[in-house]
Amino acid sequence: MAGTARGVLLDVDGTLVDTTYLHTVAFWQAFRQFGHDVPMARIHRSVGMGADKLVAHLLGAGRDTGQDEDLQHAHSSLYSTFWQRLRPLPGAVDLLRECKRRGLTVVLASSASADELSALRATLDAEDLIDVATGSADAEGSKPEPDILEAALAKSGLAADQVVFVGDSVWDVEAAARLDIPCIGLECGGTNADELTDRGAVEAYWGPAELLGAFDRSALARLLR
């Protein structure tokens, strides 16, 4: 490894904060506003992609691309109505605390907008445990492109072989794989462990609390050895 520093990169939406199904509902309503009847199950399986890629993925090449930006704005507006009711997933803050206690640099590798990231950080209420955070302004390409992870590495001063990424979607796993970063998958976003590991996650747990309980046998502990 390149140096002695080690870090954990963490997705936030669906990984630390319980938002995945709220995004699903907000996208479902946004699609309906623009005349698209997209089943929630299909939307849910796409959450974790960047919003631009999600719209293209679900509506296809034959869509009216002139609607794309307005549809994304509609989703953001609808989703923002949930911000005051957001909750951390069980064990999320305790996991951050343990990572910090073990000497890991704690990096929130989020592609959320500045306002949305502020709401997520306020929900976690753990500013003393967060060393670095990224947002949508830090990257051009959205997941499954690895741009936000590259930005997280650059902002933290860490290399790919000095970190583990924790995420909840197959798109997180795919983005990490493009940089050869080991990814721990969490099922709390609604994707099962088998699918996460089949796509390349090195291990999977139900959520932050289960990962915390298994810390000493996890990829996080192996990173510290």
Short mmCIF file of N, CA and C in Angstrom, two decimals, residues 33-133:
data_model
loop_
_atom_site.label_atom_id
_atom_site.label_comp_id
_atom_site.label_asym_id
_atom_site.label_seq_id
_atom_site.Cartn_x
_atom_site.Cartn_y
_atom_site.Cartn_z
N GLN A 33 -46.05 12.99 -13.16
CA GLN A 33 -46.28 14.39 -13.54
C GLN A 33 -46.02 14.63 -15.03
N PHE A 34 -45.09 13.84 -15.58
CA PHE A 34 -44.73 14.01 -16.98
C PHE A 34 -45.32 12.92 -17.88
N GLY A 35 -46.34 12.23 -17.34
CA GLY A 35 -47.10 11.28 -18.16
C GLY A 35 -46.49 9.91 -18.31
N HIS A 36 -45.56 9.55 -17.43
CA HIS A 36 -44.91 8.24 -17.51
C HIS A 36 -45.34 7.38 -16.34
N ASP A 37 -45.90 6.23 -16.61
CA ASP A 37 -46.37 5.32 -15.56
C ASP A 37 -45.33 4.22 -15.38
N VAL A 38 -44.35 4.48 -14.54
CA VAL A 38 -43.23 3.56 -14.33
C VAL A 38 -43.44 2.83 -13.00
N PRO A 39 -43.49 1.49 -13.00
CA PRO A 39 -43.70 0.76 -11.75
C PRO A 39 -42.62 1.06 -10.71
N MET A 40 -43.04 1.14 -9.45
CA MET A 40 -42.10 1.45 -8.38
C MET A 40 -40.98 0.41 -8.28
N ALA A 41 -41.28 -0.85 -8.54
CA ALA A 41 -40.24 -1.88 -8.44
C ALA A 41 -39.10 -1.60 -9.40
N ARG A 42 -39.42 -1.15 -10.61
CA ARG A 42 -38.37 -0.82 -11.58
C ARG A 42 -37.59 0.41 -11.13
N ILE A 43 -38.29 1.40 -10.58
CA ILE A 43 -37.61 2.59 -10.09
C ILE A 43 -36.66 2.22 -8.96
N HIS A 44 -37.16 1.43 -8.01
CA HIS A 44 -36.32 1.06 -6.85
C HIS A 44 -35.02 0.41 -7.28
N ARG A 45 -35.09 -0.48 -8.26
CA ARG A 45 -33.89 -1.19 -8.69
C ARG A 45 -32.90 -0.27 -9.40
N SER A 46 -33.34 0.93 -9.76
CA SER A 46 -32.46 1.88 -10.43
C SER A 46 -31.93 2.95 -9.49
N VAL A 47 -32.53 3.08 -8.30
CA VAL A 47 -32.07 4.08 -7.34
C VAL A 47 -30.63 3.75 -6.93
N GLY A 48 -29.81 4.76 -6.90
CA GLY A 48 -28.37 4.58 -6.68
C GLY A 48 -27.59 5.03 -7.89
N MET A 49 -28.24 4.94 -9.07
CA MET A 49 -27.69 5.60 -10.26
C MET A 49 -27.81 7.11 -10.06
N GLY A 50 -27.01 7.86 -10.80
CA GLY A 50 -27.27 9.28 -10.88
C GLY A 50 -28.64 9.52 -11.48
N ALA A 51 -29.30 10.61 -11.08
CA ALA A 51 -30.66 10.88 -11.56
C ALA A 51 -30.72 10.95 -13.08
N ASP A 52 -29.68 11.51 -13.70
CA ASP A 52 -29.68 11.60 -15.16
C ASP A 52 -29.67 10.21 -15.80
N LYS A 53 -28.87 9.32 -15.26
CA LYS A 53 -28.79 7.97 -15.81
C LYS A 53 -30.06 7.18 -15.49
N LEU A 54 -30.64 7.42 -14.32
CA LEU A 54 -31.86 6.72 -13.94
C LEU A 54 -32.99 7.03 -14.91
N VAL A 55 -33.16 8.29 -15.25
CA VAL A 55 -34.22 8.68 -16.19
C VAL A 55 -34.00 8.02 -17.54
N ALA A 56 -32.78 8.06 -18.05
CA ALA A 56 -32.47 7.45 -19.34
C ALA A 56 -32.67 5.94 -19.28
N HIS A 57 -32.26 5.33 -18.19
CA HIS A 57 -32.36 3.88 -18.02
C HIS A 57 -33.82 3.42 -18.03
N LEU A 58 -34.69 4.18 -17.36
CA LEU A 58 -36.08 3.76 -17.22
C LEU A 58 -36.96 4.16 -18.40
N LEU A 59 -36.66 5.27 -19.04
CA LEU A 59 -37.52 5.74 -20.14
C LEU A 59 -36.96 5.39 -21.51
N GLY A 60 -35.68 5.10 -21.60
CA GLY A 60 -35.11 4.64 -22.86
C GLY A 60 -34.75 5.75 -23.82
N ALA A 61 -34.13 5.34 -24.92
CA ALA A 61 -33.61 6.29 -25.89
C ALA A 61 -34.72 7.02 -26.64
N GLY A 62 -35.92 6.44 -26.71
CA GLY A 62 -37.00 7.05 -27.47
C GLY A 62 -37.77 8.12 -26.73
N ARG A 63 -37.35 8.44 -25.50
CA ARG A 63 -38.07 9.43 -24.70
C ARG A 63 -37.87 10.84 -25.24
N ASP A 64 -38.67 11.76 -24.76
CA ASP A 64 -38.47 13.18 -25.04
C ASP A 64 -37.39 13.68 -24.09
N THR A 65 -36.16 13.77 -24.57
CA THR A 65 -35.04 14.13 -23.70
C THR A 65 -35.16 15.56 -23.19
N GLY A 66 -36.00 16.35 -23.82
CA GLY A 66 -36.23 17.71 -23.35
C GLY A 66 -36.89 17.76 -21.99
N GLN A 67 -37.50 16.64 -21.58
CA GLN A 67 -38.13 16.57 -20.26
C GLN A 67 -37.14 16.20 -19.15
N ASP A 68 -35.98 15.69 -19.51
CA ASP A 68 -35.10 15.05 -18.52
C ASP A 68 -34.78 15.97 -17.34
N GLU A 69 -34.36 17.18 -17.64
CA GLU A 69 -33.92 18.07 -16.56
C GLU A 69 -35.11 18.46 -15.68
N ASP A 70 -36.25 18.74 -16.31
CA ASP A 70 -37.44 19.11 -15.53
C ASP A 70 -37.90 17.95 -14.66
N LEU A 71 -37.80 16.73 -15.18
CA LEU A 71 -38.20 15.57 -14.41
C LEU A 71 -37.28 15.38 -13.20
N GLN A 72 -35.99 15.59 -13.40
CA GLN A 72 -35.05 15.48 -12.28
C GLN A 72 -35.33 16.55 -11.22
N HIS A 73 -35.66 17.76 -11.67
CA HIS A 73 -36.00 18.83 -10.73
C HIS A 73 -37.26 18.49 -9.96
N ALA A 74 -38.23 17.88 -10.66
CA ALA A 74 -39.48 17.49 -9.99
C ALA A 74 -39.20 16.46 -8.90
N HIS A 75 -38.34 15.49 -9.21
CA HIS A 75 -37.96 14.50 -8.20
C HIS A 75 -37.32 15.19 -7.00
N SER A 76 -36.38 16.11 -7.25
CA SER A 76 -35.68 16.78 -6.15
C SER A 76 -36.65 17.56 -5.28
N SER A 77 -37.59 18.24 -5.91
CA SER A 77 -38.57 19.02 -5.16
C SER A 77 -39.45 18.11 -4.31
N LEU A 78 -39.92 17.01 -4.88
CA LEU A 78 -40.77 16.08 -4.14
C LEU A 78 -39.99 15.43 -3.00
N TYR A 79 -38.76 15.03 -3.28
CA TYR A 79 -37.95 14.37 -2.25
C TYR A 79 -37.64 15.31 -1.09
N SER A 80 -37.47 16.60 -1.39
CA SER A 80 -37.12 17.56 -0.34
C SER A 80 -38.20 17.68 0.73
N THR A 81 -39.43 17.30 0.40
CA THR A 81 -40.51 17.36 1.39
C THR A 81 -40.31 16.35 2.51
N PHE A 82 -39.44 15.38 2.31
CA PHE A 82 -39.16 14.36 3.33
C PHE A 82 -37.99 14.74 4.24
N TRP A 83 -37.25 15.78 3.91
CA TRP A 83 -35.97 16.03 4.58
C TRP A 83 -36.09 16.12 6.09
N GLN A 84 -37.12 16.80 6.58
CA GLN A 84 -37.25 16.98 8.02
C GLN A 84 -37.61 15.68 8.74
N ARG A 85 -38.01 14.66 7.99
CA ARG A 85 -38.40 13.38 8.59
C ARG A 85 -37.38 12.28 8.38
N LEU A 86 -36.24 12.58 7.79
CA LEU A 86 -35.22 11.57 7.53
C LEU A 86 -34.68 11.02 8.85
N ARG A 87 -34.27 9.75 8.81
CA ARG A 87 -33.70 9.10 9.98
C ARG A 87 -32.45 8.30 9.58
N PRO A 88 -31.44 8.29 10.44
CA PRO A 88 -30.29 7.42 10.18
C PRO A 88 -30.73 5.96 10.26
N LEU A 89 -30.07 5.12 9.51
CA LEU A 89 -30.30 3.68 9.64
C LEU A 89 -29.70 3.20 10.95
N PRO A 90 -30.27 2.15 11.54
CA PRO A 90 -29.75 1.66 12.82
C PRO A 90 -28.25 1.37 12.76
N GLY A 91 -27.53 1.92 13.71
CA GLY A 91 -26.10 1.68 13.81
C GLY A 91 -25.23 2.58 12.95
N ALA A 92 -25.85 3.46 12.15
CA ALA A 92 -25.06 4.26 11.21
C ALA A 92 -24.04 5.16 11.92
N VAL A 93 -24.50 5.92 12.90
CA VAL A 93 -23.58 6.83 13.59
C VAL A 93 -22.57 6.05 14.43
N ASP A 94 -23.00 4.95 15.03
CA ASP A 94 -22.07 4.12 15.80
C ASP A 94 -20.99 3.53 14.90
N LEU A 95 -21.35 3.19 13.67
CA LEU A 95 -20.34 2.68 12.72
C LEU A 95 -19.33 3.77 12.40
N LEU A 96 -19.79 4.99 12.15
CA LEU A 96 -18.87 6.10 11.91
C LEU A 96 -17.94 6.30 13.11
N ARG A 97 -18.52 6.22 14.29
CA ARG A 97 -17.73 6.43 15.52
C ARG A 97 -16.64 5.36 15.66
N GLU A 98 -17.00 4.11 15.35
CA GLU A 98 -16.02 3.03 15.47
C GLU A 98 -14.93 3.16 14.42
N CYS A 99 -15.30 3.53 13.21
CA CYS A 99 -14.29 3.75 12.17
C CYS A 99 -13.31 4.83 12.60
N LYS A 100 -13.84 5.90 13.16
CA LYS A 100 -13.00 7.00 13.62
C LYS A 100 -12.10 6.53 14.77
N ARG A 101 -12.67 5.77 15.69
CA ARG A 101 -11.90 5.28 16.84
C ARG A 101 -10.75 4.39 16.40
N ARG A 102 -10.97 3.64 15.33
CA ARG A 102 -9.92 2.73 14.85
C ARG A 102 -8.86 3.46 14.02
N GLY A 103 -9.03 4.74 13.81
CA GLY A 103 -8.02 5.50 13.07
C GLY A 103 -8.27 5.63 11.59
N LEU A 104 -9.46 5.23 11.12
CA LEU A 104 -9.78 5.37 9.71
C LEU A 104 -10.23 6.80 9.41
N THR A 105 -9.82 7.32 8.27
CA THR A 105 -10.36 8.58 7.77
C THR A 105 -11.78 8.31 7.27
N VAL A 106 -12.74 9.06 7.76
CA VAL A 106 -14.15 8.83 7.43
C VAL A 106 -14.56 9.81 6.33
N VAL A 107 -14.94 9.25 5.19
CA VAL A 107 -15.27 10.05 4.01
C VAL A 107 -16.69 9.74 3.55
N LEU A 108 -17.54 10.75 3.52
CA LEU A 108 -18.87 10.59 2.94
C LEU A 108 -18.74 10.79 1.44
N ALA A 109 -18.90 9.71 0.69
CA ALA A 109 -18.76 9.76 -0.77
C ALA A 109 -20.15 9.85 -1.38
N SER A 110 -20.74 11.04 -1.26
CA SER A 110 -22.10 11.27 -1.73
C SER A 110 -22.08 12.10 -3.00
N SER A 111 -23.05 11.87 -3.86
CA SER A 111 -23.22 12.71 -5.05
C SER A 111 -24.47 13.57 -4.92
N ALA A 112 -24.95 13.77 -3.70
CA ALA A 112 -26.13 14.60 -3.45
C ALA A 112 -25.80 16.07 -3.71
N SER A 113 -26.84 16.84 -4.01
CA SER A 113 -26.67 18.28 -4.15
C SER A 113 -26.27 18.88 -2.81
N ALA A 114 -25.80 20.12 -2.84
CA ALA A 114 -25.34 20.76 -1.59
C ALA A 114 -26.45 20.82 -0.55
N ASP A 115 -27.66 21.20 -0.95
CA ASP A 115 -28.77 21.30 0.00
C ASP A 115 -29.16 19.93 0.54
N GLU A 116 -29.20 18.95 -0.35
CA GLU A 116 -29.57 17.61 0.07
C GLU A 116 -28.51 17.02 1.00
N LEU A 117 -27.24 17.24 0.68
CA LEU A 117 -26.16 16.74 1.53
C LEU A 117 -26.23 17.38 2.91
N SER A 118 -26.57 18.65 2.97
CA SER A 118 -26.73 19.32 4.27
C SER A 118 -27.82 18.65 5.08
N ALA A 119 -28.93 18.28 4.42
CA ALA A 119 -30.03 17.60 5.12
C ALA A 119 -29.60 16.23 5.61
N LEU A 120 -28.83 15.52 4.80
CA LEU A 120 -28.35 14.19 5.19
C LEU A 120 -27.38 14.29 6.37
N ARG A 121 -26.49 15.27 6.33
CA ARG A 121 -25.53 15.44 7.42
C ARG A 121 -26.23 15.87 8.70
N ALA A 122 -27.25 16.72 8.57
CA ALA A 122 -28.02 17.11 9.75
C ALA A 122 -28.74 15.91 10.35
N THR A 123 -29.20 15.00 9.50
CA THR A 123 -29.87 13.79 9.97
C THR A 123 -28.90 12.92 10.76
N LEU A 124 -27.69 12.79 10.27
CA LEU A 124 -26.68 11.98 10.97
C LEU A 124 -26.22 12.66 12.26
N ASP A 125 -26.14 13.98 12.26
CA ASP A 125 -25.72 14.75 13.44
C ASP A 125 -24.42 14.18 14.00
N ALA A 126 -23.43 14.06 13.12
CA ALA A 126 -22.16 13.42 13.50
C ALA A 126 -20.98 14.14 12.88
N GLU A 127 -21.03 15.46 12.87
CA GLU A 127 -19.99 16.22 12.19
C GLU A 127 -18.60 15.97 12.74
N ASP A 128 -18.50 15.66 14.03
CA ASP A 128 -17.19 15.42 14.62
C ASP A 128 -16.57 14.10 14.15
N LEU A 129 -17.37 13.26 13.50
CA LEU A 129 -16.89 11.96 13.04
C LEU A 129 -16.57 11.94 11.55
N ILE A 130 -16.87 13.03 10.84
CA ILE A 130 -16.71 13.08 9.39
C ILE A 130 -15.50 13.93 9.05
N ASP A 131 -14.56 13.33 8.32
CA ASP A 131 -13.35 14.05 7.94
C ASP A 131 -13.51 14.78 6.62
N VAL A 132 -14.15 14.13 5.66
CA VAL A 132 -14.27 14.67 4.30
C VAL A 132 -15.64 14.28 3.76
N ALA A 133 -16.21 15.13 2.91
CA ALA A 133 -17.46 14.78 2.24
C ALA A 133 -17.44 15.33 0.82
#
